PDB file of C-alpha atoms in Angstrom:
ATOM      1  CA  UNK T 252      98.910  78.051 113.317  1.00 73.00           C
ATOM      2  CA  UNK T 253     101.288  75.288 114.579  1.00 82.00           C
ATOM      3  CA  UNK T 254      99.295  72.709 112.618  1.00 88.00           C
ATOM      4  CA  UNK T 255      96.897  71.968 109.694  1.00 90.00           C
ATOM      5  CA  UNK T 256      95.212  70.321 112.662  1.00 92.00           C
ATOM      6  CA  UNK T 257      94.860  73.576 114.974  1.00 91.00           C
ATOM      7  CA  UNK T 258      93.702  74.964 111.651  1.00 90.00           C
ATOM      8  CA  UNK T 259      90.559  73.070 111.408  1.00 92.00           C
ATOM      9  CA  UNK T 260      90.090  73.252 114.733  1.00 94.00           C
ATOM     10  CA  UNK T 261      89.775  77.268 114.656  1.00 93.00           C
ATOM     11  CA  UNK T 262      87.503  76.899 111.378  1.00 90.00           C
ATOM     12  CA  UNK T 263      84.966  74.682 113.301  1.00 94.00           C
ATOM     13  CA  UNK T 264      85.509  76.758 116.200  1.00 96.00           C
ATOM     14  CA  UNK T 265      84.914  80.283 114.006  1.00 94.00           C
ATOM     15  CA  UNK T 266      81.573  78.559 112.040  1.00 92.00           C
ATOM     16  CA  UNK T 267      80.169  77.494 115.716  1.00 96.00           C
ATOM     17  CA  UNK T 268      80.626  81.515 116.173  1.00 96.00           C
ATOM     18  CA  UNK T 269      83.266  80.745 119.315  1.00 98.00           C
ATOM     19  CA  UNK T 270      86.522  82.850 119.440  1.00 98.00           C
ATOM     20  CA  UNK T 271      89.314  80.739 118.701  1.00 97.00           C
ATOM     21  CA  UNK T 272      91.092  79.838 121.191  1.00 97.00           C
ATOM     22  CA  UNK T 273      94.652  79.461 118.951  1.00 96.00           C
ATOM     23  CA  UNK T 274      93.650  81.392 115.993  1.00 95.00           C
ATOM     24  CA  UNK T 275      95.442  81.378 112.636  1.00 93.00           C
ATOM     25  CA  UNK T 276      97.552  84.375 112.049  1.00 94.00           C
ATOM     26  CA  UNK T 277      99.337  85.966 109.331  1.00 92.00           C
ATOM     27  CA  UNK T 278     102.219  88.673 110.456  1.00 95.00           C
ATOM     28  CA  UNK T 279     103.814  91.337 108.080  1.00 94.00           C
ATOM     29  CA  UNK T 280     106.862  93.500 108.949  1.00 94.00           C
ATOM     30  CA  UNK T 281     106.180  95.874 106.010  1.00 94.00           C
ATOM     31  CA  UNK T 282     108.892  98.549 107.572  1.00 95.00           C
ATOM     32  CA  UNK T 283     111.048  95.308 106.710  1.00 94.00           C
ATOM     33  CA  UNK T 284     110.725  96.627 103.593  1.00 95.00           C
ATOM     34  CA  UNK T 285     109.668  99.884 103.297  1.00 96.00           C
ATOM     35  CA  UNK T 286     111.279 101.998 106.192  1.00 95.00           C
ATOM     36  CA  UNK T 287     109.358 105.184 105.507  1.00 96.00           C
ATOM     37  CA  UNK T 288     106.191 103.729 107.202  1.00 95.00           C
ATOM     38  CA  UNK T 289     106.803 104.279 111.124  1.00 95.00           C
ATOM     39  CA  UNK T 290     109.773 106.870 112.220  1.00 95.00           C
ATOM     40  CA  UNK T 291     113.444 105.702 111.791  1.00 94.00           C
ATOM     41  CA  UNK T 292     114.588 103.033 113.887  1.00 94.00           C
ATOM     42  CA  UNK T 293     110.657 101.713 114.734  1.00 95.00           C
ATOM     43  CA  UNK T 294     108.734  99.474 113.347  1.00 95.00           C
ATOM     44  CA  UNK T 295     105.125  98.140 112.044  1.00 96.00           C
ATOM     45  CA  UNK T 296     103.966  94.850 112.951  1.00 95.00           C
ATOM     46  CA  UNK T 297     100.406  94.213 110.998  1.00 94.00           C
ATOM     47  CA  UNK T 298      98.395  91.012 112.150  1.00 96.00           C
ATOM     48  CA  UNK T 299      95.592  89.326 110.740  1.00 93.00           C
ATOM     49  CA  UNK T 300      93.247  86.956 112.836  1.00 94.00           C
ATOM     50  CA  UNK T 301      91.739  84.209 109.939  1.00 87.00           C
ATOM     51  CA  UNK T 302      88.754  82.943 110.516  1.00 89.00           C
ATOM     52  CA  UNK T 303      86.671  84.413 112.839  1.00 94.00           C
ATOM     53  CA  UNK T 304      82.899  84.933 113.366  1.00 94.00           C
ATOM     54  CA  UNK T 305      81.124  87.779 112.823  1.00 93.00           C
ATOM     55  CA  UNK T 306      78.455  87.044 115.957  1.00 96.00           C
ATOM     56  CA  UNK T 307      80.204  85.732 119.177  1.00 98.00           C
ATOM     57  CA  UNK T 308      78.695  82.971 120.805  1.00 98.00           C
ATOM     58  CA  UNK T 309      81.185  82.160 122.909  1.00 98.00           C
ATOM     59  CA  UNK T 310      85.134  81.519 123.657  1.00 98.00           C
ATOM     60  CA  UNK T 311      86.801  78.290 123.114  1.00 98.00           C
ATOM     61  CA  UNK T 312      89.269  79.384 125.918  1.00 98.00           C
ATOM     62  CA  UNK T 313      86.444  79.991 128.178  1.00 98.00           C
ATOM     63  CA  UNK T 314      87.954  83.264 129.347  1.00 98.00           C
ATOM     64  CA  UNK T 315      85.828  86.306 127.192  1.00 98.00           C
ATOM     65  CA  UNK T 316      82.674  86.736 128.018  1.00 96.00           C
ATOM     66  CA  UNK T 317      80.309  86.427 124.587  1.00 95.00           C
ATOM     67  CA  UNK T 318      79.141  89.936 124.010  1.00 96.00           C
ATOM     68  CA  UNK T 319      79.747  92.492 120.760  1.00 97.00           C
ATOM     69  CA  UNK T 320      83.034  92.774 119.070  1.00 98.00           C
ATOM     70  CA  UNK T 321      83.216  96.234 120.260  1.00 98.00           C
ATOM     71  CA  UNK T 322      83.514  95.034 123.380  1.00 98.00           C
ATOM     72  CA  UNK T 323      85.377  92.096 123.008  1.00 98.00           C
ATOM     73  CA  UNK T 324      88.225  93.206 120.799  1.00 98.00           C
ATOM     74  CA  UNK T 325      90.484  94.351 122.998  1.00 98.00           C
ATOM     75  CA  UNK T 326      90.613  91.289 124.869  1.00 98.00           C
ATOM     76  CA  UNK T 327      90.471  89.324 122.140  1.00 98.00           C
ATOM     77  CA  UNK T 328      93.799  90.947 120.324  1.00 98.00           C
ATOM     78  CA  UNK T 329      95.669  90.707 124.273  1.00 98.00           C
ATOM     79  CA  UNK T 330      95.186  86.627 122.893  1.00 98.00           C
ATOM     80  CA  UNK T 331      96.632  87.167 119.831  1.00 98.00           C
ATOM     81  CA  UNK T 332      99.654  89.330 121.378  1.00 98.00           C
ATOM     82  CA  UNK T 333     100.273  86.528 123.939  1.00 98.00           C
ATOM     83  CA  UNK T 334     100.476  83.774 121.301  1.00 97.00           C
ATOM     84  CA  UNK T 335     102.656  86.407 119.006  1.00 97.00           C
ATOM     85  CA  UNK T 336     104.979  86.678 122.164  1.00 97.00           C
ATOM     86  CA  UNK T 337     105.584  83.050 122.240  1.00 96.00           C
ATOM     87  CA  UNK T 338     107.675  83.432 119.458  1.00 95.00           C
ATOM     88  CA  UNK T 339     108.605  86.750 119.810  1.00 96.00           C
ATOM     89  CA  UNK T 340     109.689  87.441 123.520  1.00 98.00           C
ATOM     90  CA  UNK T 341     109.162  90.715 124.792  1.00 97.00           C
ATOM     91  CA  UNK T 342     107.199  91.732 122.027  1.00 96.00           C
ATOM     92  CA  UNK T 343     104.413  93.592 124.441  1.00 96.00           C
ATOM     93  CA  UNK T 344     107.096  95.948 125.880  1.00 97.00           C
ATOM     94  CA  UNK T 345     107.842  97.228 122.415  1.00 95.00           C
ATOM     95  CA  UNK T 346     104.740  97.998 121.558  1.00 96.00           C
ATOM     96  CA  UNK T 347     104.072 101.970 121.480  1.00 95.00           C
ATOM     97  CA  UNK T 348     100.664 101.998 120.036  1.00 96.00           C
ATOM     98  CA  UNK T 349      98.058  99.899 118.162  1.00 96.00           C
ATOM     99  CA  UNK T 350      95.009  99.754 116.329  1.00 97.00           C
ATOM    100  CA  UNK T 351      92.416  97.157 116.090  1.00 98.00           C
ATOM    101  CA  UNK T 352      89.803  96.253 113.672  1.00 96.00           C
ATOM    102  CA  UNK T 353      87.509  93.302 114.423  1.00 97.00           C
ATOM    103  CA  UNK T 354      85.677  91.874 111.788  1.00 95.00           C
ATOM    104  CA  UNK T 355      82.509  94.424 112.505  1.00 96.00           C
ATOM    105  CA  UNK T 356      84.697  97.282 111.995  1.00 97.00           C
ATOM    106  CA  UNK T 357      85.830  96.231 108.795  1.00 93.00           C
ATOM    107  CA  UNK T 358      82.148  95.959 107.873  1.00 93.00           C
ATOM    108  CA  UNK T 359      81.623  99.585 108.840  1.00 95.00           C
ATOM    109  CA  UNK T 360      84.388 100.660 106.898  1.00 93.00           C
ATOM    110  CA  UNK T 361      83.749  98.213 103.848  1.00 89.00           C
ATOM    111  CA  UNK T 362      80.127  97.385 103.521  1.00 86.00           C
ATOM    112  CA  UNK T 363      81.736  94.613 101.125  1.00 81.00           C
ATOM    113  CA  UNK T 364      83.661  92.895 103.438  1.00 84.00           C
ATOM    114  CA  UNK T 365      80.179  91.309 105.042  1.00 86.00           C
ATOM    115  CA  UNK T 366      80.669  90.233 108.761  1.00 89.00           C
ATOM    116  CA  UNK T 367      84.317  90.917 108.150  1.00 87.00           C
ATOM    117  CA  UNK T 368      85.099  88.812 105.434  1.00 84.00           C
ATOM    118  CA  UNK T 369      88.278  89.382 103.809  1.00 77.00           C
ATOM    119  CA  UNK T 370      88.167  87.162 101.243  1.00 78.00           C
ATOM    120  CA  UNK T 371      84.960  88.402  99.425  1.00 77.00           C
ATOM    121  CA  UNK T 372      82.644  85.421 100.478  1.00 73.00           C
ATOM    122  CA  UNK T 373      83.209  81.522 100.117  1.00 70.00           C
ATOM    123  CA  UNK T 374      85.715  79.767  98.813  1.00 69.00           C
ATOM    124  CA  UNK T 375      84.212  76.550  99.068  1.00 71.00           C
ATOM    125  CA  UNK T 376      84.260  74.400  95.747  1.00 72.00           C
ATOM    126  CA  UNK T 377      80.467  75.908  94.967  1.00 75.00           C
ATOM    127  CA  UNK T 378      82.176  78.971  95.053  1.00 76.00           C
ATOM    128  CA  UNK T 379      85.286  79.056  92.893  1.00 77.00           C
ATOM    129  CA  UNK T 380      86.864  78.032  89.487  1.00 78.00           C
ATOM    130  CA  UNK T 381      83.949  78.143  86.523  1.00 80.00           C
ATOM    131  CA  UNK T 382      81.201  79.484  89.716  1.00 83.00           C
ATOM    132  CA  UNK T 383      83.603  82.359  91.126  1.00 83.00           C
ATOM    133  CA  UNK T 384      81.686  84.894  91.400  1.00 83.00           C
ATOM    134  CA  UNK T 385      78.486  82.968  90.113  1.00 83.00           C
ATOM    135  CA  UNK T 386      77.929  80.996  87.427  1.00 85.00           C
ATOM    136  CA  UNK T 387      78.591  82.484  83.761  1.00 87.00           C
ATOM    137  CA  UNK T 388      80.996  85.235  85.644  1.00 86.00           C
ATOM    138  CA  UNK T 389      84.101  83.539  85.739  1.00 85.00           C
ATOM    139  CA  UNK T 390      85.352  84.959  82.855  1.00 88.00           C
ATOM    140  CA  UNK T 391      85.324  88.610  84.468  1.00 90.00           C
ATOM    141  CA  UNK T 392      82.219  89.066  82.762  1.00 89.00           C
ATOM    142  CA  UNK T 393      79.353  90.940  83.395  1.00 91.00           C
ATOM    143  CA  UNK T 394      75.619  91.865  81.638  1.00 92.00           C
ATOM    144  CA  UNK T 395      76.605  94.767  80.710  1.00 94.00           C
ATOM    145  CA  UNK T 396      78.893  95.574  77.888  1.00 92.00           C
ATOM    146  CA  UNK T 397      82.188  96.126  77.791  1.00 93.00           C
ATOM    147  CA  UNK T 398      82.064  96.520  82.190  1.00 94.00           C
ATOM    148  CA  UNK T 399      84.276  93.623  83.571  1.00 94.00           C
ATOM    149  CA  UNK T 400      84.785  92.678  87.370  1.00 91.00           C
ATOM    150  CA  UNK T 401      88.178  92.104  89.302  1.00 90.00           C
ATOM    151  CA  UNK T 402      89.320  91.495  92.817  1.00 87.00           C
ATOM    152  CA  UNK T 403      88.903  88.934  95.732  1.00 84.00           C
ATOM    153  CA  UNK T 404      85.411  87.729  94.316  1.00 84.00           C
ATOM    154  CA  UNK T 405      86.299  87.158  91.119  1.00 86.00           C
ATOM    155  CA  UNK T 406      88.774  83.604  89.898  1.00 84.00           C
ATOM    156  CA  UNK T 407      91.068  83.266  91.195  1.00 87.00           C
ATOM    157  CA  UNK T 408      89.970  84.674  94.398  1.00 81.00           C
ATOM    158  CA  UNK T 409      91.659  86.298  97.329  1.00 80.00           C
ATOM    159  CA  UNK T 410      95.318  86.086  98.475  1.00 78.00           C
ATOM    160  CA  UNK T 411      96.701  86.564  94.818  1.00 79.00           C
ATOM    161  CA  UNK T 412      97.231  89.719  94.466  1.00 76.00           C
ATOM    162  CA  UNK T 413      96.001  91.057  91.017  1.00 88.00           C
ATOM    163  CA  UNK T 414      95.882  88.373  89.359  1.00 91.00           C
ATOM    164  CA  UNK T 415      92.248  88.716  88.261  1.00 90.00           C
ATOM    165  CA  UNK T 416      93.023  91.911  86.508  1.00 92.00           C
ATOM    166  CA  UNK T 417      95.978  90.898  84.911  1.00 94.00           C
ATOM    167  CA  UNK T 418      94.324  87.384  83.658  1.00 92.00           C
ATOM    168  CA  UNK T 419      91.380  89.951  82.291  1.00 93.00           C
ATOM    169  CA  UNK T 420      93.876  92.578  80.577  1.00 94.00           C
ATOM    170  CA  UNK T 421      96.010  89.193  79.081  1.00 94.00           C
ATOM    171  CA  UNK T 422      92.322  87.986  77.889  1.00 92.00           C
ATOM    172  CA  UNK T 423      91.245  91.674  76.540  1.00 93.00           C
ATOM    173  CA  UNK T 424      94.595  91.917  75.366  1.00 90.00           C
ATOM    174  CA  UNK T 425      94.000  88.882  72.844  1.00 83.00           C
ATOM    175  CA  UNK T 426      96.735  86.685  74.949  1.00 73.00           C
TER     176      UNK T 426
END
């Protein structure tokens, strides 16, 4: 996103269940750094859209028609190309084949990720430090013995990598 302000924008526009009209996007190259993933000399580009709603009531651009992601995502990614190629010229023509998930189909493949969220549910203040995943869990903690929880809903939430498990094996560990 070219600003924090564009960034709001898209959240207010995602909770209002509109498709943003500039979403946020994070791009990975991971042939950058591991070759063996797409035949030599080609290359993976792997985009995530942030913040978008589950139900669509509408476009912010005004120019997809508010119907099911199944028959909206296609259109939908053409946006997210087209902003891509404004920093990436003649990015389209490269392209040799793609695959896109909205957030519905990442529902049907995870039943966890509800509505297509990635990050395993709010991450509001409510939601995180001593209440991630709910109050009395935080500690990776569960009711049953010895059975401990890890991953994007426990602290400290998504985007770090494992660093729930390895703050619970440091902890079990006596460190």
């Amino acid at each position: 996103s070219p600003s924090l302000d564009q960034m709001s924008r898209t959240y207010q526009q995602a909770m209002a269940g509109m498709l943003p009209d500039e979403p946020v996007l994070v791009v990975g190259q991971p042939t950058a750094i591991d070759p063996s993933r797409a035949p030599q000399g080609k290359h993976v580009l792997w985009i995530q859209v942030r913040m978008l709603p589950a139900e669509i009531a509408g476009d912010a651009a005004a120019k997809i028609a508010p119907a099911h992601w199944d028959q909206v995502k296609e259109a939908y990614a053409e946006r997210v190309l087209d902003i891509i190629e404004t920093y990436a010229p003649g990015l389209h023509a490269k392209i040799l084949g793609r695959a896109v998930f909205s957030p519905i189909d990442l529902e049907r493949e995870n039943p966890n990720l509800v509505g297509g969220d990635q990050v395993c549910g709010s991450h509001h203040l409510a939601q995180n430090f001593l209440f991630r995943p709910a109050r009395g869990y935080a500690g990776w903690n569960t009711p049953v013995a010895n059975l401990h929880l890890t991953g994007a809903a426990t602290w400290p939430g998504a985007g770090t990598g494992a660093a729930s498990g390895f703050m619970l094996a440091q902890q079990l560990g006596g460190r």
